[in-house]
Short mmCIF file of C-alpha atoms and ligand atoms in Angstrom, two decimals:
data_model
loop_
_atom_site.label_atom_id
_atom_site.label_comp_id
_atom_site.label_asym_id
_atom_site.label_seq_id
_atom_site.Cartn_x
_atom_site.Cartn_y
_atom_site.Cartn_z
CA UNK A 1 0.00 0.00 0.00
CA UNK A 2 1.04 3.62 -1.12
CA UNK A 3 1.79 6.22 1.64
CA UNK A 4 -1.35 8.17 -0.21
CA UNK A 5 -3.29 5.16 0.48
CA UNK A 6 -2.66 4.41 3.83
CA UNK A 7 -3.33 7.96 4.76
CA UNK A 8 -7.00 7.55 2.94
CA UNK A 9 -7.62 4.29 4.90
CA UNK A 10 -6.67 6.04 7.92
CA UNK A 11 -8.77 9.44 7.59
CA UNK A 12 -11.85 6.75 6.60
CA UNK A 13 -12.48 8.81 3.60
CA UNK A 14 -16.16 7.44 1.46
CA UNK A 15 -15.95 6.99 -1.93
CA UNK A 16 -17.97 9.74 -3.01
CA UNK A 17 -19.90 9.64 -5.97
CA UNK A 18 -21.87 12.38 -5.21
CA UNK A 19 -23.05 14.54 -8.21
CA UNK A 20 -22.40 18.31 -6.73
CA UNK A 21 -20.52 19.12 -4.87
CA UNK A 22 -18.55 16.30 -4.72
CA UNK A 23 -15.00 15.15 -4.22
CA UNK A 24 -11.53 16.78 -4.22
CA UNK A 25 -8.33 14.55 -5.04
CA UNK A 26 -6.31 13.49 -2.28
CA UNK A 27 -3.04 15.48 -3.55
CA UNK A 28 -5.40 18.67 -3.43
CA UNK A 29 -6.56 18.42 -0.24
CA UNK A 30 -3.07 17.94 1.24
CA UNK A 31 -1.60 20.78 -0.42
CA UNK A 32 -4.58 22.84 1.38
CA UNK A 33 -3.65 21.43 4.70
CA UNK A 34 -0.12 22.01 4.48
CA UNK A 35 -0.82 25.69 3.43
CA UNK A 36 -3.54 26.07 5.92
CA UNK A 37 -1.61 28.07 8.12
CA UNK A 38 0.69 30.14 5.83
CA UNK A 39 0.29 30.88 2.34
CA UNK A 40 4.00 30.77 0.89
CA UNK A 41 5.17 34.15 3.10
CA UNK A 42 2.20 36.21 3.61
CA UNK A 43 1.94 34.65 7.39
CA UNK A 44 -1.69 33.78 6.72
CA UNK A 45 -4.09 31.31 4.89
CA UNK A 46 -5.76 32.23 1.52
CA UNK A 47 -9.08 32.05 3.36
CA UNK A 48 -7.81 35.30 5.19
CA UNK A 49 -5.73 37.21 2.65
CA UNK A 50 -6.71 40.30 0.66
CA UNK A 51 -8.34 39.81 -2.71
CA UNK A 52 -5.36 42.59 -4.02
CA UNK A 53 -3.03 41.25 -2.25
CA UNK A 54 0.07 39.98 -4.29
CA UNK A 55 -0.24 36.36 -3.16
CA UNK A 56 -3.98 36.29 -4.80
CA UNK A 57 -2.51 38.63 -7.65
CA UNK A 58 -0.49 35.28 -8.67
CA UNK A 59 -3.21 32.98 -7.80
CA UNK A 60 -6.17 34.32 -10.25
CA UNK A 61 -3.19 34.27 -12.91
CA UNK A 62 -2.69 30.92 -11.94
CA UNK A 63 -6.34 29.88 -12.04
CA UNK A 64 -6.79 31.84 -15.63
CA UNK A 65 -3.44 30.63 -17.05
CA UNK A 66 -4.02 26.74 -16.06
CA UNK A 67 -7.79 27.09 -17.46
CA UNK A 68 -6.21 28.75 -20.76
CA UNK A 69 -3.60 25.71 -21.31
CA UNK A 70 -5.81 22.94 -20.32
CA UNK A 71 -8.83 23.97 -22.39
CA UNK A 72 -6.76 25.82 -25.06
CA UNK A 73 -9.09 28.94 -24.48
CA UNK A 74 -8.42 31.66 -27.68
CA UNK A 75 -7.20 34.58 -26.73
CA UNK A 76 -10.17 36.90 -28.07
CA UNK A 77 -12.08 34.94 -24.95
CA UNK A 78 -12.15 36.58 -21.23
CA UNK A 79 -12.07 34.22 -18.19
CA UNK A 80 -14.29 35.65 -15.58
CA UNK A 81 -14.14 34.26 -11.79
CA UNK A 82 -18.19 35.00 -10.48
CA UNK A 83 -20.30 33.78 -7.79
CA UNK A 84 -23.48 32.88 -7.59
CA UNK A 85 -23.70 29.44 -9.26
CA UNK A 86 -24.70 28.17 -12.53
CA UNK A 87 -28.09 29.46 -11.59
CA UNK A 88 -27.32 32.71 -11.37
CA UNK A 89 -25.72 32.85 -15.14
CA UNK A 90 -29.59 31.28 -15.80
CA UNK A 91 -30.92 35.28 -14.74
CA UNK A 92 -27.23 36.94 -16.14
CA UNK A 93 -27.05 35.45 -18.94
CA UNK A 94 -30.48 37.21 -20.91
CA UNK A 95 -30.33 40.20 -18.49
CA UNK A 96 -27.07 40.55 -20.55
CA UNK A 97 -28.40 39.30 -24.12
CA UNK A 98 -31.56 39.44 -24.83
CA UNK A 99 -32.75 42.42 -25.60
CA UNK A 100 -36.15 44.17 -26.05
CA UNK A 101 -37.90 42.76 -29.19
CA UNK A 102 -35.54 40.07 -29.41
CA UNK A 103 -35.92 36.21 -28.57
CA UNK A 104 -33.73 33.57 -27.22
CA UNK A 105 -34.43 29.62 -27.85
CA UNK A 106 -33.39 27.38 -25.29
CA UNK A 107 -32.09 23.38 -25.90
CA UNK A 108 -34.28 21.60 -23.10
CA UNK A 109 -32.65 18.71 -22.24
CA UNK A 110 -33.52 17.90 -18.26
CA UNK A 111 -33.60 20.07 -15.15
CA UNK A 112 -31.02 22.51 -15.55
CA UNK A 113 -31.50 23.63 -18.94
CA UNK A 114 -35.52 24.07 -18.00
CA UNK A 115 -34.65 25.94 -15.50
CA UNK A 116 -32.48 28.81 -17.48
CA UNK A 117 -35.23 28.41 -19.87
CA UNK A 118 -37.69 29.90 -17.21
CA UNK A 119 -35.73 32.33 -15.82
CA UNK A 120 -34.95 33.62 -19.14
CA UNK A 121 -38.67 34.02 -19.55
CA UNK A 122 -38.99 36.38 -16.46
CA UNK A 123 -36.38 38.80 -18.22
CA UNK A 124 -37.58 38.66 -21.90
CA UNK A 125 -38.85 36.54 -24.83
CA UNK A 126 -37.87 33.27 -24.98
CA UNK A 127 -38.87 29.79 -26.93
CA UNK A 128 -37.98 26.11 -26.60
CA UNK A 129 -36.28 25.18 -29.94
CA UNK A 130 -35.64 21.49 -29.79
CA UNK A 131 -36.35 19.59 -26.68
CA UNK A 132 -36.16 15.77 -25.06
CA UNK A 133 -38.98 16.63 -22.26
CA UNK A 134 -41.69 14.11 -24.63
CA UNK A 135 -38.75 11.53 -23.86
CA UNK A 136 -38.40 11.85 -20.54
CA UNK A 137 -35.03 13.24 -21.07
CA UNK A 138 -33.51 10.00 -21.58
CA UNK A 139 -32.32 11.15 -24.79
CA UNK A 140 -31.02 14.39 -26.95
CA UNK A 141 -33.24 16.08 -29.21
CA UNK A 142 -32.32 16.38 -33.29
CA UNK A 143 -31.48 19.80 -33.99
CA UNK A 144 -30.18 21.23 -37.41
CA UNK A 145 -28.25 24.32 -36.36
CA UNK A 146 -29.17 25.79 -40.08
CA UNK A 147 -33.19 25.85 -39.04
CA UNK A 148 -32.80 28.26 -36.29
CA UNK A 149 -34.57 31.59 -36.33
CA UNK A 150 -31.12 33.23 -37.06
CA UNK A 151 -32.62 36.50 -35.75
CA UNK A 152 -32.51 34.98 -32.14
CA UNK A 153 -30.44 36.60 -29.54
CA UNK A 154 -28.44 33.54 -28.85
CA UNK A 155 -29.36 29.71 -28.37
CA UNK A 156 -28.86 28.01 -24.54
CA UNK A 157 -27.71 24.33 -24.79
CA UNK A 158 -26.91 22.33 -21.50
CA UNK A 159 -23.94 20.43 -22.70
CA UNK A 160 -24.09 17.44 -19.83
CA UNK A 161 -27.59 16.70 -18.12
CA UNK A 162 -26.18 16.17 -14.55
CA UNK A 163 -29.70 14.61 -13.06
CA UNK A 164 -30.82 12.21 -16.80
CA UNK A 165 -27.06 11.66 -17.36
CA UNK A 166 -27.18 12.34 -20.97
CA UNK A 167 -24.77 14.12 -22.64
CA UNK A 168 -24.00 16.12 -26.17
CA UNK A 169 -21.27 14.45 -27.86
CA UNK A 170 -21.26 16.38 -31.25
CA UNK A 171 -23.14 19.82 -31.36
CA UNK A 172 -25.48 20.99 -34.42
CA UNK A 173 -24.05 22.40 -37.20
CA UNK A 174 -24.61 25.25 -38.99
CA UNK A 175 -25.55 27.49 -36.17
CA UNK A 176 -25.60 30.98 -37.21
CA UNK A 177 -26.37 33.17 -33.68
CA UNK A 178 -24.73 33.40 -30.45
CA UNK A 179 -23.81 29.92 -28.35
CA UNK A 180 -24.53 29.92 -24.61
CA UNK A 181 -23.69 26.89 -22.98
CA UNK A 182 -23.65 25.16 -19.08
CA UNK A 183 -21.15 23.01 -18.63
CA UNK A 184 -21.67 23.20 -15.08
CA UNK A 185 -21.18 19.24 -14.95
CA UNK A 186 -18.76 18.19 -17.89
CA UNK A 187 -16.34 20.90 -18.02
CA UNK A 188 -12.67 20.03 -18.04
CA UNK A 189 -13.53 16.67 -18.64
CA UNK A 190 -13.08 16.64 -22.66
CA UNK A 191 -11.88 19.59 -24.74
CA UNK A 192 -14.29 21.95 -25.92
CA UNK A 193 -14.32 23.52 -29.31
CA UNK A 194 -14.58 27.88 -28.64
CA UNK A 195 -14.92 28.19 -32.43
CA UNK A 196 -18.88 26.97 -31.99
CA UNK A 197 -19.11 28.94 -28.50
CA UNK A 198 -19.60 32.55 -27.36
CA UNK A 199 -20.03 32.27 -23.87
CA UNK A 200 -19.65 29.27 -21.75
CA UNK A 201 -20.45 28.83 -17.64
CA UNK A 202 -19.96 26.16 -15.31
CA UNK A 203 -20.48 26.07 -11.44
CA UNK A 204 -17.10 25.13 -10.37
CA UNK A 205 -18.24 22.11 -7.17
CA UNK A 206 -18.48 19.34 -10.03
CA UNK A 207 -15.24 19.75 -12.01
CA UNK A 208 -13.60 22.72 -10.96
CA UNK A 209 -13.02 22.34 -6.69
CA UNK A 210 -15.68 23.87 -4.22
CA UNK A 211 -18.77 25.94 -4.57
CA UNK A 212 -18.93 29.81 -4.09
CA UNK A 213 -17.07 30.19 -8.02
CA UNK A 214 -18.98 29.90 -11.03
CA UNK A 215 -16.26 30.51 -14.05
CA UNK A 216 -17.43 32.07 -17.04
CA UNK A 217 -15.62 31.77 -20.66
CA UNK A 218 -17.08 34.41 -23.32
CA UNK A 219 -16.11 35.73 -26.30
CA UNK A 220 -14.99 39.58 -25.28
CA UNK A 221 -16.64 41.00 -28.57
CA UNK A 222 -19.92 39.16 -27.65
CA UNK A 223 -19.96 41.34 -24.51
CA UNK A 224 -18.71 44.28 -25.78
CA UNK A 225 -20.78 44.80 -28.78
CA UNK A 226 -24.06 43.03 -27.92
CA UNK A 227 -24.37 43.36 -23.57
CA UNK A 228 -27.41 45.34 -22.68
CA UNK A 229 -25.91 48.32 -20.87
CA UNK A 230 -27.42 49.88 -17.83
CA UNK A 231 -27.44 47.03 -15.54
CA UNK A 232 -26.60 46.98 -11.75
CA UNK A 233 -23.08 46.48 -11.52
CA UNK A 234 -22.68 42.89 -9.97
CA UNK A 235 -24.93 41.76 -12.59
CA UNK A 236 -23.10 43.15 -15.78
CA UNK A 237 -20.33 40.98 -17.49
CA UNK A 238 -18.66 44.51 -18.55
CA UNK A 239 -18.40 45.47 -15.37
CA UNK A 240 -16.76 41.85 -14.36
CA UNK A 241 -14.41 42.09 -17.07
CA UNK A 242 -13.23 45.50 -16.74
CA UNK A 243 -12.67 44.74 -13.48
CA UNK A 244 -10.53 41.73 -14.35
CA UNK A 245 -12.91 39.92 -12.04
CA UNK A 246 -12.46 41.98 -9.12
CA UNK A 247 -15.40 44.35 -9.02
CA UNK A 248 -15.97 43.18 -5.07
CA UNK A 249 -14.37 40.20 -3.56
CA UNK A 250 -13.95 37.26 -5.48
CA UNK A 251 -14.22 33.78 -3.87
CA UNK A 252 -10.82 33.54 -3.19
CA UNK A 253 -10.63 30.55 -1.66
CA UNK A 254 -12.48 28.64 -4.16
CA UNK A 255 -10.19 30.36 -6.97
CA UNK A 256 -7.47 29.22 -4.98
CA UNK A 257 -8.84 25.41 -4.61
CA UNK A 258 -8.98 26.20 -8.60
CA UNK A 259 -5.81 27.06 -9.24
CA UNK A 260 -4.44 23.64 -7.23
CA UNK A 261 -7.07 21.71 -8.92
CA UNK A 262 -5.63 22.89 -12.32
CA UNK A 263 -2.30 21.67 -11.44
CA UNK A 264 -3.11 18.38 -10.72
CA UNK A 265 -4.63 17.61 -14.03
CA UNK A 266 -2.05 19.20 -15.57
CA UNK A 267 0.12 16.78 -13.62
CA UNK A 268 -1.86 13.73 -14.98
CA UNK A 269 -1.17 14.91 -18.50
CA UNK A 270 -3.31 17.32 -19.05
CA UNK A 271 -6.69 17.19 -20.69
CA UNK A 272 -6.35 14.46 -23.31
CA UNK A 273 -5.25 12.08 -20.07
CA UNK A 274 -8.44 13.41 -18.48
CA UNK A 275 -10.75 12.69 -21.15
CA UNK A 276 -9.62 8.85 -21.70
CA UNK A 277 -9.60 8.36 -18.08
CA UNK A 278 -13.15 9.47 -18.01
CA UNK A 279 -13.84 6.91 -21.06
CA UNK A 280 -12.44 3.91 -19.08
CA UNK A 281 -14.25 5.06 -15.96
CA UNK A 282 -17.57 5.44 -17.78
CA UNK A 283 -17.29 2.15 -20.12
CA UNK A 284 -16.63 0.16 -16.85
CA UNK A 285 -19.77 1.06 -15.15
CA UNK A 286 -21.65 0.90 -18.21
CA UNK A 287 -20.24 -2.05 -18.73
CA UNK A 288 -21.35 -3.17 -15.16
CA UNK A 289 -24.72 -1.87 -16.07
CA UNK A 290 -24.89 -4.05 -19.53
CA UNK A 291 -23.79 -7.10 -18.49
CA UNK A 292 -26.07 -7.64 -15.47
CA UNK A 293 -28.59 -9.78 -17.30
CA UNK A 294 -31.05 -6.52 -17.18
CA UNK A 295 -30.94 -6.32 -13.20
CA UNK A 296 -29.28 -2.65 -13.70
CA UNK A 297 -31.40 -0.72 -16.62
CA UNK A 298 -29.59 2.37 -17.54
CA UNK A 299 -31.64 5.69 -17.57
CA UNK A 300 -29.98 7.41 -20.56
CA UNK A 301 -30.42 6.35 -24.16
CA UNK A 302 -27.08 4.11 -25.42
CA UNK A 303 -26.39 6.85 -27.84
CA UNK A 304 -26.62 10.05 -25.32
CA UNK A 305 -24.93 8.56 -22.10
CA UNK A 306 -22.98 10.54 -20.08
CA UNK A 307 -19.44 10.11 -18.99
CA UNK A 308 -20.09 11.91 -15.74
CA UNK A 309 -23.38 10.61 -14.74
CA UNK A 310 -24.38 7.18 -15.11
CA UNK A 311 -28.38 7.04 -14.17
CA UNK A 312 -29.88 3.29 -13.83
CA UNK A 313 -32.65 1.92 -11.94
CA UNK A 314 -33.11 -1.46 -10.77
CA UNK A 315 -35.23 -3.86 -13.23
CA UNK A 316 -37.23 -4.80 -9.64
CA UNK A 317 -37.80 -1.23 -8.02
CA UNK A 318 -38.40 -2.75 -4.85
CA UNK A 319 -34.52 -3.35 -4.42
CA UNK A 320 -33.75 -0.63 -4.84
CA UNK A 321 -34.15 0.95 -1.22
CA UNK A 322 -31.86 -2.00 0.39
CA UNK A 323 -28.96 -1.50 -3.14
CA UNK A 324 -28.72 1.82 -1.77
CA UNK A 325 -28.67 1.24 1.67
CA UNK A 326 -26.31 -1.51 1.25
CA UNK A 327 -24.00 0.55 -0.66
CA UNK A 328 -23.97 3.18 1.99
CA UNK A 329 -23.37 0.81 3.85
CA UNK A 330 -20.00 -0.55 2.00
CA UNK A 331 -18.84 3.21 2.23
CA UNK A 332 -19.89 4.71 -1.47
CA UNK A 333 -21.55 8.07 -0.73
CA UNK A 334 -24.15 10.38 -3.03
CA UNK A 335 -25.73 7.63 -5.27
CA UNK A 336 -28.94 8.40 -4.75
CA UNK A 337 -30.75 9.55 -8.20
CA UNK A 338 -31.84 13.12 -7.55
CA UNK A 339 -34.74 13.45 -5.17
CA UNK A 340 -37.08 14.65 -8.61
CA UNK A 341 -36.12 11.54 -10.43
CA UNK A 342 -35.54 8.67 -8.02
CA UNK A 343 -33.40 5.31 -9.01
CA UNK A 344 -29.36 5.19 -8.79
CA UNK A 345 -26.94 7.89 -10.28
CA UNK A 346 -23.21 7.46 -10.43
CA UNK A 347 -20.98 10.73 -10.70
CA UNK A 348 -17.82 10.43 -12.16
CA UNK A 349 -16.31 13.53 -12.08
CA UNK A 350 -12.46 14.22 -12.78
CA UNK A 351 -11.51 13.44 -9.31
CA UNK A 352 -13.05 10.17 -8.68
CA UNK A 353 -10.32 7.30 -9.44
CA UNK A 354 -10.36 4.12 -11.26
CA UNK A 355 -10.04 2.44 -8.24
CA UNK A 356 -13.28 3.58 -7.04
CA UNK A 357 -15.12 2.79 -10.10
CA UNK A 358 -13.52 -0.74 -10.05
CA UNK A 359 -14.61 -1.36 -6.11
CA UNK A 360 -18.45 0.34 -7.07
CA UNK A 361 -18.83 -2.02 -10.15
CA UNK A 362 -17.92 -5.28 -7.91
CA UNK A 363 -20.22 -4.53 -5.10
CA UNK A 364 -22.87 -3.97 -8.05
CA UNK A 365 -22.03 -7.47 -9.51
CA UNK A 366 -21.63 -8.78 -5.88
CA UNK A 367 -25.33 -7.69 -4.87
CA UNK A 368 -26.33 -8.87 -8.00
CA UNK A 369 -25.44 -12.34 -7.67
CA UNK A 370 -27.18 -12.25 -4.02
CA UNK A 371 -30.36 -11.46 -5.09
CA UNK A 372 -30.51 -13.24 -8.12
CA UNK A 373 -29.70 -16.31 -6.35
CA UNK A 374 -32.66 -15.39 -4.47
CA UNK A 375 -35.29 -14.72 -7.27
C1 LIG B 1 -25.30 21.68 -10.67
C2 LIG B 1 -25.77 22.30 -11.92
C3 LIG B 1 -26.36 23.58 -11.93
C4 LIG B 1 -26.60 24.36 -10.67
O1 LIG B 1 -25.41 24.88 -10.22
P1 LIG B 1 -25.33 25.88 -8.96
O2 LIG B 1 -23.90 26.27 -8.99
O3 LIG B 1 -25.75 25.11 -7.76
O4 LIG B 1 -26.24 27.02 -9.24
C5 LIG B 1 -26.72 24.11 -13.15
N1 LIG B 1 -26.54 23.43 -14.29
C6 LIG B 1 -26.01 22.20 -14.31
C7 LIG B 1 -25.85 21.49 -15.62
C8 LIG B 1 -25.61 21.61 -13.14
O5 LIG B 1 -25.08 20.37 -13.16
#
């Protein structure tokens, strides 16, 4: 056994698979403790230390500059540190964009994406133009970029569907007005292509450390030519930007748990490494899912599964009270499906190891051969 590993036996950590917020890797978490009482030489932890000071001066660059390499970011694209969650970019997002007279169409693809939908509605016009809702959400919708309204103010997709576990592998083509995008709960996980993008927004307790930072990536022109002006400060991306993210405090901590973040998948190779872990993660529990004779049913359509969340119920609902309460029981935490939905749910984020997959997928098969002995 590793040193690493006998210090996770000893501190009794769970295997968390919980979908938000969720766990931090092991190397992260010591590199907090160990600076938990000085920060380099500023005689104080980040969680104390000035927001201009030049200790957090280095560590937003650090944050930016890691998020710039790992996800190849253009340089006509801002990186904005926020708060407020992924739900607040549902309200900032047409409070910045959509303008009187104009109309936004919104992807619905589960929860999340409804939910922007409807706030987007309080601030202005906006339409559903392709949806999986008449599929439970189980699936993606068809969508031929070239058949939107291209006088829309910009179309909202949800790239990963964090409570369904579906996920957009390939995006429409053809697309002609502004891309918004949440990738609240897939980002960092697989490169993204900023040529179809224009602004992009992600809560950062899935992929990116701790809650309290939602990052934004947009397109500077996007904001500078087509944000509605006039809006309170905190609320305005201009403002944000101009301010280089520093309008009012940031969450400096949770840049900071960023920043550390950052350099641990750069220290696993980088974002290729990240995305074929992911695969081999994924394909195991699917795998696990597959091969069980139909006991496991996955949620998700074969074709729209998510790498990050794998959804399944059990073929004999009543089992599935004492699966979960036996695998609380073996120590795997958060696998629950979400309290609107019900059944089982997975979450693989970035910082969940093979290992972990590997000792989840035996317990399923374990269980599995109990009670089908049983049946
Ligand atoms: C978790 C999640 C949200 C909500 O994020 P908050 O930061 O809690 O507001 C929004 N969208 C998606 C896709 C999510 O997974």
């Amino acid at each position: 056994m590793s040193r690493v590993e006998e210090k996770i036996l000893q501190a009794g950590r769970a295997d968390n698979f919980g979908a938000g917020p969720t766990g931090l890797p092991v190397s992260v978490l010591e590199r907090i403790m160990q600076e938990g009482l000085s920060y380099q030489d500023s005689g104080m932890s980040v969680m104390e230390m000035s927001h201009r000071s030049r200790w957090y001066d280095a560590i937003q660059a650090s944050a930016e500059a890691g998020l710039r390499t790992l996800l190849d970011i253009p340089d006509d694209f801002s990186v904005l540190f926020l708060q407020g969650g992924a739900s607040l970019q549902f309200s900032m997002v047409p409070m910045n964009f959509l303008a009187e007279g104009k109309t936004a169409g919104y992807v619905t693809t589960g929860s999340f994406a409804k939910k922007a939908f409807s706030e987007a509605k309080r601030i202005g016009n906006a339409k559903v133009v392709a949806s999986s809702e008449d599929r439970q959400f189980t699936t993606l919708p068809e969508l031929d970029g070239a058949m939107l309204d291209p006088d829309l103010a910009y179309v909202h997709f949800t790239s990963n569907n964090t409570i369904y576990g579906t996920q957009w592998k390939d995006w429409p083509n053809g697309i002609r007005v502004p891309v918004v995008a949440d990738m609240s709960s897939d980002i960092l996980s697989r490169p993204i292509d900023f040529s179809r993008f224009d602004l992009i927004y992600a809560g950062a307790q899935k992929n990116l450390g701790i809650a309290g930072l939602t990052v934004v990536i947009v397109k500077r022109a996007f904001v500078l030519e087509h944000a509605i002006s006039g809006l309170p400060s905190m609320l305005s991306y201009k403002v944000h930007l101009e301010n280089d993210s520093r309008y009012n405090t940031p969450p400096v901590f949770s840049v900071y748990v960023l920043s550390l973040l950052l350099d641990w998948v750069k220290s696993l190779g980088g974002l290729d490494a990240m995305t074929a872990r992911n695969e081999v993660k994924a394909n195991l529990l699917y795998k696990t899912l597959d091969q069980s004779n139909g006991f496991y049913q996955g949620v998700a359509s074969t074709e729209a599964r998510s790498l990050m969340n794998v959804t399944f119920r059990l073929q004999n609902p009543d089992l599935e009270p004492s699966f979960l309460a036996a695998a609380k029981e073996a120590g795997f935490v958060g696998i629950g499906g979400h309290r609107s939905v019900g059944g089982c749910r997975v979450s693989l984020y970035n910082a969940v190891e093979l290992e972990q997959v590997q000792r989840i997928s035996k317990f399923m098969e374990e269980f599995r051969a109990q009670h089908t002995q049983m049946a």
